[in-house]
CSV table of C-alpha atoms in Angstrom, one decimal:
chain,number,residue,atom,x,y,z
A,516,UNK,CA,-0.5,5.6,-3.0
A,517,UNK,CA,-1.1,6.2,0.4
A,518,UNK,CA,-4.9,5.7,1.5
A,519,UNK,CA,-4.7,7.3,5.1
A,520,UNK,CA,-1.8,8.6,7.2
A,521,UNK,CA,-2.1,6.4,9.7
A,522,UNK,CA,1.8,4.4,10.0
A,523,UNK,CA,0.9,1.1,9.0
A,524,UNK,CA,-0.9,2.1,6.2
A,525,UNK,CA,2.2,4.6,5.7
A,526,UNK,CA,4.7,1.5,6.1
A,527,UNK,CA,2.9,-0.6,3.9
A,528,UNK,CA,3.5,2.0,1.2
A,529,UNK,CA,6.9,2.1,1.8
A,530,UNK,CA,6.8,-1.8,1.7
A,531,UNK,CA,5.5,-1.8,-1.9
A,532,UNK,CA,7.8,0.8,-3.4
A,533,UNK,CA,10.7,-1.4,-2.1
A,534,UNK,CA,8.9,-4.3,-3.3
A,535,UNK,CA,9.0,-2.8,-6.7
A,536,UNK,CA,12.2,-0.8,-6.8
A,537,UNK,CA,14.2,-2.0,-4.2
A,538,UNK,CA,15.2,-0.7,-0.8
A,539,UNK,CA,17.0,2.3,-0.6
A,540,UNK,CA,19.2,3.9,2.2
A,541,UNK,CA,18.1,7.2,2.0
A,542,UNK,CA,14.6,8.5,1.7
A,543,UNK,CA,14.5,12.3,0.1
A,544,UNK,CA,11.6,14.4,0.3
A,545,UNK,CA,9.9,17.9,0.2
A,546,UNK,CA,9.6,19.5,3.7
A,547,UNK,CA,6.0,19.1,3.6
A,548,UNK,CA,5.4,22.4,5.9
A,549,UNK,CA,6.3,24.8,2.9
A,550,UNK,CA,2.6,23.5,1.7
A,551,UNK,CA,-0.1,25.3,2.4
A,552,UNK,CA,-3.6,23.5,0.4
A,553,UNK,CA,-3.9,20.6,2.5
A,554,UNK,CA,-1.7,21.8,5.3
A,555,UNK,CA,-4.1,20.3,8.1
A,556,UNK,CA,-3.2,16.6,6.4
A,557,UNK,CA,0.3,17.2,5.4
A,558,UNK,CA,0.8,18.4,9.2
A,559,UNK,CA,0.1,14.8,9.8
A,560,UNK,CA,2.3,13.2,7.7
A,561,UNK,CA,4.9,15.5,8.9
A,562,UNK,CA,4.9,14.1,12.1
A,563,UNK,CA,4.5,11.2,11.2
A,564,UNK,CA,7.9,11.6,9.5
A,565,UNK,CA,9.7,13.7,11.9
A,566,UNK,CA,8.0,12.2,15.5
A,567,UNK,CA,7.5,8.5,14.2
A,568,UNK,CA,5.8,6.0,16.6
A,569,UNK,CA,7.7,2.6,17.2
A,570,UNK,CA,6.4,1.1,14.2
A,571,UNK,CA,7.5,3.3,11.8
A,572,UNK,CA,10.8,4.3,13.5
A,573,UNK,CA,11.4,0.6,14.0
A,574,UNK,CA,10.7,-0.2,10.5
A,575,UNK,CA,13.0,2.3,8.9
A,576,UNK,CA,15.8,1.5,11.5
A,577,UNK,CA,15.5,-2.1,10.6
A,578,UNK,CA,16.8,-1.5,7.2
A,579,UNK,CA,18.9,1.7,8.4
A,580,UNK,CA,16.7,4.0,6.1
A,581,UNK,CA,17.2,7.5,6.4
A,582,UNK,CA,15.0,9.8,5.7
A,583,UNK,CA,15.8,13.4,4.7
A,584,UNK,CA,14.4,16.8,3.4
A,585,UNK,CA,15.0,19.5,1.9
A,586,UNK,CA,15.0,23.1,3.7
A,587,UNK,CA,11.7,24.3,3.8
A,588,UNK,CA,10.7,26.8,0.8
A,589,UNK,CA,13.6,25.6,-1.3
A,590,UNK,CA,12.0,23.8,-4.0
A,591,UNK,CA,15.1,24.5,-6.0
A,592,UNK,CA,16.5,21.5,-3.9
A,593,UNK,CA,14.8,19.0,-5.6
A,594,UNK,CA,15.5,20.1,-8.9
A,595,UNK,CA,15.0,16.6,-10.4
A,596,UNK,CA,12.1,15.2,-8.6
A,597,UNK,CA,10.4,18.5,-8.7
A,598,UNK,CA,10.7,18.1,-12.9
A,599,UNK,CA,9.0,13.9,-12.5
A,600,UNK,CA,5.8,15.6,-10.9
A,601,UNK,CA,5.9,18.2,-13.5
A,602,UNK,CA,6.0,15.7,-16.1
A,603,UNK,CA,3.5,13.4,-14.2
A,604,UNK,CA,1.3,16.0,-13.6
A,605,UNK,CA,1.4,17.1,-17.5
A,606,UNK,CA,0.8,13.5,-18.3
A,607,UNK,CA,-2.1,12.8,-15.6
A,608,UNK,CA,-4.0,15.5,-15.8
A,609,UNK,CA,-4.5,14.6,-20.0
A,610,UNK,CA,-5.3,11.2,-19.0
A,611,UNK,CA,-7.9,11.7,-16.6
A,612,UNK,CA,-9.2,15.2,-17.2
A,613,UNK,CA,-12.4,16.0,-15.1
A,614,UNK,CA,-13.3,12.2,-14.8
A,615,UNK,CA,-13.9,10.4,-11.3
A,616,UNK,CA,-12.0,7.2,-11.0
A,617,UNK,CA,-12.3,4.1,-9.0
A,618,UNK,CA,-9.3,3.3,-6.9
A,619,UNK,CA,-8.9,0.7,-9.2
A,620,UNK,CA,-8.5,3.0,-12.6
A,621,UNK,CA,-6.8,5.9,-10.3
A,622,UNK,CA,-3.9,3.3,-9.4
A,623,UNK,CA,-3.9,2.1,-12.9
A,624,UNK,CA,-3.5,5.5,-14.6
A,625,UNK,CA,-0.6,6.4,-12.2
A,626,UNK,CA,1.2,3.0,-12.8
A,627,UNK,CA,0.7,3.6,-16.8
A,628,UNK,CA,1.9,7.2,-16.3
A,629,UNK,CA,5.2,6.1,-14.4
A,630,UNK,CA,5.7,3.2,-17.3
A,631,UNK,CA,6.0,6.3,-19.9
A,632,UNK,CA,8.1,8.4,-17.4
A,633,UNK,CA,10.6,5.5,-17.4
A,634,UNK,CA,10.6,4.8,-20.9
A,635,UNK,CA,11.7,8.2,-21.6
A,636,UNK,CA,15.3,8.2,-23.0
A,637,UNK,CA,17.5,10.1,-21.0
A,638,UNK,CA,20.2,11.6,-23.5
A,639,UNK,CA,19.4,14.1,-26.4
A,640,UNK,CA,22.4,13.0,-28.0
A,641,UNK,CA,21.3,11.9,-31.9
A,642,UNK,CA,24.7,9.9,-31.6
A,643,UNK,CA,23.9,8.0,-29.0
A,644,UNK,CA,24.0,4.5,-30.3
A,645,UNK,CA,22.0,2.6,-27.4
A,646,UNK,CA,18.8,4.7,-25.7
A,647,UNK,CA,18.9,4.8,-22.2
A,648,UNK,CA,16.2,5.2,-19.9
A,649,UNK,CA,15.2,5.4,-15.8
A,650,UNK,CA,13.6,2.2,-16.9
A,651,UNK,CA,16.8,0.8,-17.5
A,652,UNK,CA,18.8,2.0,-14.2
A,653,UNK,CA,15.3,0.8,-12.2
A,654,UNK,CA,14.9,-3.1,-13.7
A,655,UNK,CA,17.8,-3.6,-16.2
């Protein structure tokens, strides 16, 4: 959870996803353009992206992260991804209803939420003798 869009608070989100899932070579994301709600703050984040300053470009070339996205209004593209927020959305919106949350609950909920995600098993195959799950592939 990002709590401004300035880069260091953007890095420091990026810190504690690789913290928790390790650090990845490629970063894939929406092309945040296609949105229009909070287009004046996604607009930000887009350049943030696209026109980092040194921090940000220094940090992701320390690790030789790349970041890509997918063609603007092709949401098709992130088949996969798209169906997580689906799912999270489904799940969060039960959890939480109309209620106003600390940042302290509101980061809680969302960790609980991606605990479930992960524990989903991934196969519908009744044979399957061993259940996989994300949770599995993301910490063994």
């Amino acid at each position: 959870m990002v709590t401004d869009l300035t880069s260091e608070a953007f890095i420091s989100t990026l810190e504690r996803l690789f913290a928790r899932r390790g650090k990845c070579s490629t970063l894939l994301s929406d092309n945040t353009t296609n949105f229009v709600g909070a287009q004046a703050e996604l607009e930000k984040l887009h350049n943030l992206i696209n026109y980092p300053d040194d921090n940000l470009r220094n940090f992701l070339a320390s690790d030789a992260i790349k970041w890509k996205f997918v063609p603007p209004v092709s949401p098709n593209f992130g088949g996969l991804w798209e169906a997580g927020v689906k799912c999270f959305k489904h799940h969060f919106r039960r959890a939480i209803g109309n209620a106003n949350l600390t940042y302290e609950e509101f980061n809680t909920v969302i960790l609980e939420i991606e605990g479930i995600l992960n524990s989903l098993k991934i196969s519908s195959d009744i044979n399957d003798l061993e259940v996989s799950t994300p949770g599995h592939f993301l910490i063994g």
